[in-house]
Amino acid sequence: MAKRKLGRSNDTLTDEIHLYGINDGDAYERCIYPLQESGIKKAEKKKFNAKKFCKAMRTRCVPVVLKNYKKDFDLDISSITTADRNVIGASLCKSSITTMSDNIGKNILRMR
């Protein structure tokens, strides 16, 4: 089986979309905040799984952020590669885990 080409990530674009996703109220309220609340509940029960959280962030939140970004800035979505989507998802995941850790007062990745 041939390897799938992911393409190369565009750092400037992914950083800009990541910042947009964090600061966009609609995407934050519709997707990021509910996932963070769910993650906090699971962390308190010591059932938090970072891989599942990041996958949910990538599959549920990145499309919402990209849709809103496209609407505001007329971005051609076809120019965003799979690598870009993965980088955006990973950066949203990292910033969300940091926010959740701050809210709990402990590093949730070490709560086991």
PDB file of C-alpha atoms in Angstrom:
ATOM      1  CA  MET A   1       0.000   0.000   0.000  1.00  0.00           C
ATOM      2  CA  ALA A   2       1.325   3.433  -0.908  1.00  0.00           C
ATOM      3  CA  LYS A   3       1.949   6.024   1.767  1.00  0.00           C
ATOM      4  CA  ARG A   4      -0.546   8.830   1.908  1.00  0.00           C
ATOM      5  CA  LYS A   5       0.929  12.253   1.286  1.00  0.00           C
ATOM      6  CA  LEU A   6       0.026  14.690   4.004  1.00  0.00           C
ATOM      7  CA  GLY A   7       1.687  17.673   2.447  1.00  0.00           C
ATOM      8  CA  ARG A   8       3.749  20.275   4.220  1.00  0.00           C
ATOM      9  CA  SER A   9       2.282  22.469   6.903  1.00  0.00           C
ATOM     10  CA  ASN A  10       2.112  26.221   6.352  1.00  0.00           C
ATOM     11  CA  ASP A  11       3.264  27.591   9.725  1.00  0.00           C
ATOM     12  CA  THR A  12       2.022  31.127   9.222  1.00  0.00           C
ATOM     13  CA  LEU A  13      -1.449  30.037   8.171  1.00  0.00           C
ATOM     14  CA  THR A  14      -1.800  27.415  10.913  1.00  0.00           C
ATOM     15  CA  ASP A  15      -0.688  29.877  13.604  1.00  0.00           C
ATOM     16  CA  GLU A  16      -3.170  32.449  12.349  1.00  0.00           C
ATOM     17  CA  ILE A  17      -6.058  29.950  12.261  1.00  0.00           C
ATOM     18  CA  HIS A  18      -5.126  28.653  15.728  1.00  0.00           C
ATOM     19  CA  LEU A  19      -5.282  32.169  17.171  1.00  0.00           C
ATOM     20  CA  TYR A  20      -8.523  32.800  15.324  1.00  0.00           C
ATOM     21  CA  GLY A  21     -10.014  29.595  16.762  1.00  0.00           C
ATOM     22  CA  ILE A  22      -9.137  30.559  20.326  1.00  0.00           C
ATOM     23  CA  ASN A  23     -10.465  34.101  19.937  1.00  0.00           C
ATOM     24  CA  ASP A  24     -13.566  33.332  17.852  1.00  0.00           C
ATOM     25  CA  GLY A  25     -16.488  33.375  20.269  1.00  0.00           C
ATOM     26  CA  ASP A  26     -18.750  31.206  18.125  1.00  0.00           C
ATOM     27  CA  ALA A  27     -16.240  28.374  17.652  1.00  0.00           C
ATOM     28  CA  TYR A  28     -15.190  28.608  21.294  1.00  0.00           C
ATOM     29  CA  GLU A  29     -18.739  28.368  22.640  1.00  0.00           C
ATOM     30  CA  ARG A  30     -19.926  25.738  20.147  1.00  0.00           C
ATOM     31  CA  CYS A  31     -16.984  23.396  20.246  1.00  0.00           C
ATOM     32  CA  ILE A  32     -13.887  24.191  22.290  1.00  0.00           C
ATOM     33  CA  TYR A  33     -15.536  25.104  25.604  1.00  0.00           C
ATOM     34  CA  PRO A  34     -17.815  22.013  25.740  1.00  0.00           C
ATOM     35  CA  LEU A  35     -14.833  19.752  25.040  1.00  0.00           C
ATOM     36  CA  GLN A  36     -12.833  21.495  27.765  1.00  0.00           C
ATOM     37  CA  GLU A  37     -15.669  21.072  30.269  1.00  0.00           C
ATOM     38  CA  SER A  38     -15.957  17.393  29.376  1.00  0.00           C
ATOM     39  CA  GLY A  39     -12.187  17.000  29.724  1.00  0.00           C
ATOM     40  CA  ILE A  40     -12.221  18.643  33.159  1.00  0.00           C
ATOM     41  CA  LYS A  41     -14.958  16.275  34.351  1.00  0.00           C
ATOM     42  CA  LYS A  42     -13.045  13.272  33.063  1.00  0.00           C
ATOM     43  CA  ALA A  43      -9.802  14.531  34.603  1.00  0.00           C
ATOM     44  CA  GLU A  44     -11.478  14.878  37.996  1.00  0.00           C
ATOM     45  CA  LYS A  45     -12.664  11.261  37.672  1.00  0.00           C
ATOM     46  CA  LYS A  46      -9.115  10.325  36.567  1.00  0.00           C
ATOM     47  CA  LYS A  47     -10.420   9.030  33.223  1.00  0.00           C
ATOM     48  CA  PHE A  48      -8.960  11.727  30.968  1.00  0.00           C
ATOM     49  CA  ASN A  49      -7.405  10.383  27.764  1.00  0.00           C
ATOM     50  CA  ALA A  50      -5.318  13.005  25.975  1.00  0.00           C
ATOM     51  CA  LYS A  51      -5.273  11.095  22.675  1.00  0.00           C
ATOM     52  CA  LYS A  52      -9.065  10.898  22.537  1.00  0.00           C
ATOM     53  CA  PHE A  53      -9.345  14.551  23.554  1.00  0.00           C
ATOM     54  CA  CYS A  54      -6.978  15.665  20.805  1.00  0.00           C
ATOM     55  CA  LYS A  55      -8.736  13.501  18.231  1.00  0.00           C
ATOM     56  CA  ALA A  56     -12.078  15.037  19.213  1.00  0.00           C
ATOM     57  CA  MET A  57     -10.539  18.511  18.989  1.00  0.00           C
ATOM     58  CA  ARG A  58      -9.174  17.719  15.541  1.00  0.00           C
ATOM     59  CA  THR A  59     -12.325  16.115  14.149  1.00  0.00           C
ATOM     60  CA  ARG A  60     -14.973  18.328  15.775  1.00  0.00           C
ATOM     61  CA  CYS A  61     -13.416  21.741  16.338  1.00  0.00           C
ATOM     62  CA  VAL A  62     -11.038  22.232  13.429  1.00  0.00           C
ATOM     63  CA  PRO A  63     -13.847  22.063  10.811  1.00  0.00           C
ATOM     64  CA  VAL A  64     -15.895  24.618  12.801  1.00  0.00           C
ATOM     65  CA  VAL A  65     -12.913  26.971  13.106  1.00  0.00           C
ATOM     66  CA  LEU A  66     -12.077  26.608   9.406  1.00  0.00           C
ATOM     67  CA  LYS A  67     -15.687  27.249   8.395  1.00  0.00           C
ATOM     68  CA  ASN A  68     -15.820  30.443  10.467  1.00  0.00           C
ATOM     69  CA  TYR A  69     -12.387  31.547   9.231  1.00  0.00           C
ATOM     70  CA  LYS A  70     -13.473  30.966   5.630  1.00  0.00           C
ATOM     71  CA  LYS A  71     -16.631  33.000   6.192  1.00  0.00           C
ATOM     72  CA  ASP A  72     -14.717  35.933   7.713  1.00  0.00           C
ATOM     73  CA  PHE A  73     -11.651  35.974   5.449  1.00  0.00           C
ATOM     74  CA  ASP A  74     -12.743  34.177   2.232  1.00  0.00           C
ATOM     75  CA  LEU A  75     -10.110  31.459   2.589  1.00  0.00           C
ATOM     76  CA  ASP A  76     -10.003  28.722  -0.034  1.00  0.00           C
ATOM     77  CA  ILE A  77     -10.418  25.594   2.126  1.00  0.00           C
ATOM     78  CA  SER A  78      -8.845  23.395  -0.556  1.00  0.00           C
ATOM     79  CA  SER A  79      -5.519  25.154   0.111  1.00  0.00           C
ATOM     80  CA  ILE A  80      -5.451  23.674   3.626  1.00  0.00           C
ATOM     81  CA  THR A  81      -3.674  20.330   3.657  1.00  0.00           C
ATOM     82  CA  THR A  82      -4.211  17.442   6.036  1.00  0.00           C
ATOM     83  CA  ALA A  83      -0.940  18.405   7.701  1.00  0.00           C
ATOM     84  CA  ASP A  84      -2.313  21.913   8.296  1.00  0.00           C
ATOM     85  CA  ARG A  85      -5.476  20.481   9.857  1.00  0.00           C
ATOM     86  CA  ASN A  86      -3.410  18.212  12.110  1.00  0.00           C
ATOM     87  CA  VAL A  87      -1.186  21.084  13.229  1.00  0.00           C
ATOM     88  CA  ILE A  88      -4.195  23.303  13.941  1.00  0.00           C
ATOM     89  CA  GLY A  89      -5.847  20.486  15.903  1.00  0.00           C
ATOM     90  CA  ALA A  90      -2.690  19.785  17.889  1.00  0.00           C
ATOM     91  CA  SER A  91      -2.181  23.441  18.778  1.00  0.00           C
ATOM     92  CA  LEU A  92      -5.842  23.827  19.821  1.00  0.00           C
ATOM     93  CA  CYS A  93      -5.494  20.655  21.879  1.00  0.00           C
ATOM     94  CA  LYS A  94      -2.318  21.882  23.595  1.00  0.00           C
ATOM     95  CA  SER A  95      -3.791  25.263  24.476  1.00  0.00           C
ATOM     96  CA  SER A  96      -7.014  23.608  25.719  1.00  0.00           C
ATOM     97  CA  ILE A  97      -5.108  21.180  27.946  1.00  0.00           C
ATOM     98  CA  THR A  98      -3.157  24.099  29.388  1.00  0.00           C
ATOM     99  CA  THR A  99      -6.408  25.975  30.080  1.00  0.00           C
ATOM    100  CA  MET A 100      -7.973  22.915  31.712  1.00  0.00           C
ATOM    101  CA  SER A 101      -4.889  22.363  33.875  1.00  0.00           C
ATOM    102  CA  ASP A 102      -5.067  25.985  35.010  1.00  0.00           C
ATOM    103  CA  ASN A 103      -8.755  25.600  35.880  1.00  0.00           C
ATOM    104  CA  ILE A 104      -8.169  22.442  37.922  1.00  0.00           C
ATOM    105  CA  GLY A 105      -4.963  23.677  39.485  1.00  0.00           C
ATOM    106  CA  LYS A 106      -3.074  20.500  38.536  1.00  0.00           C
ATOM    107  CA  ASN A 107      -1.473  19.175  35.399  1.00  0.00           C
ATOM    108  CA  ILE A 108      -4.221  16.927  34.040  1.00  0.00           C
ATOM    109  CA  LEU A 109      -1.743  14.884  32.028  1.00  0.00           C
ATOM    110  CA  ARG A 110      -0.164  13.733  35.301  1.00  0.00           C
ATOM    111  CA  MET A 111      -3.412  12.969  37.131  1.00  0.00           C
ATOM    112  CA  ARG A 112      -3.515   9.176  37.207  1.00  0.00           C
TER     113      ARG A 112
END
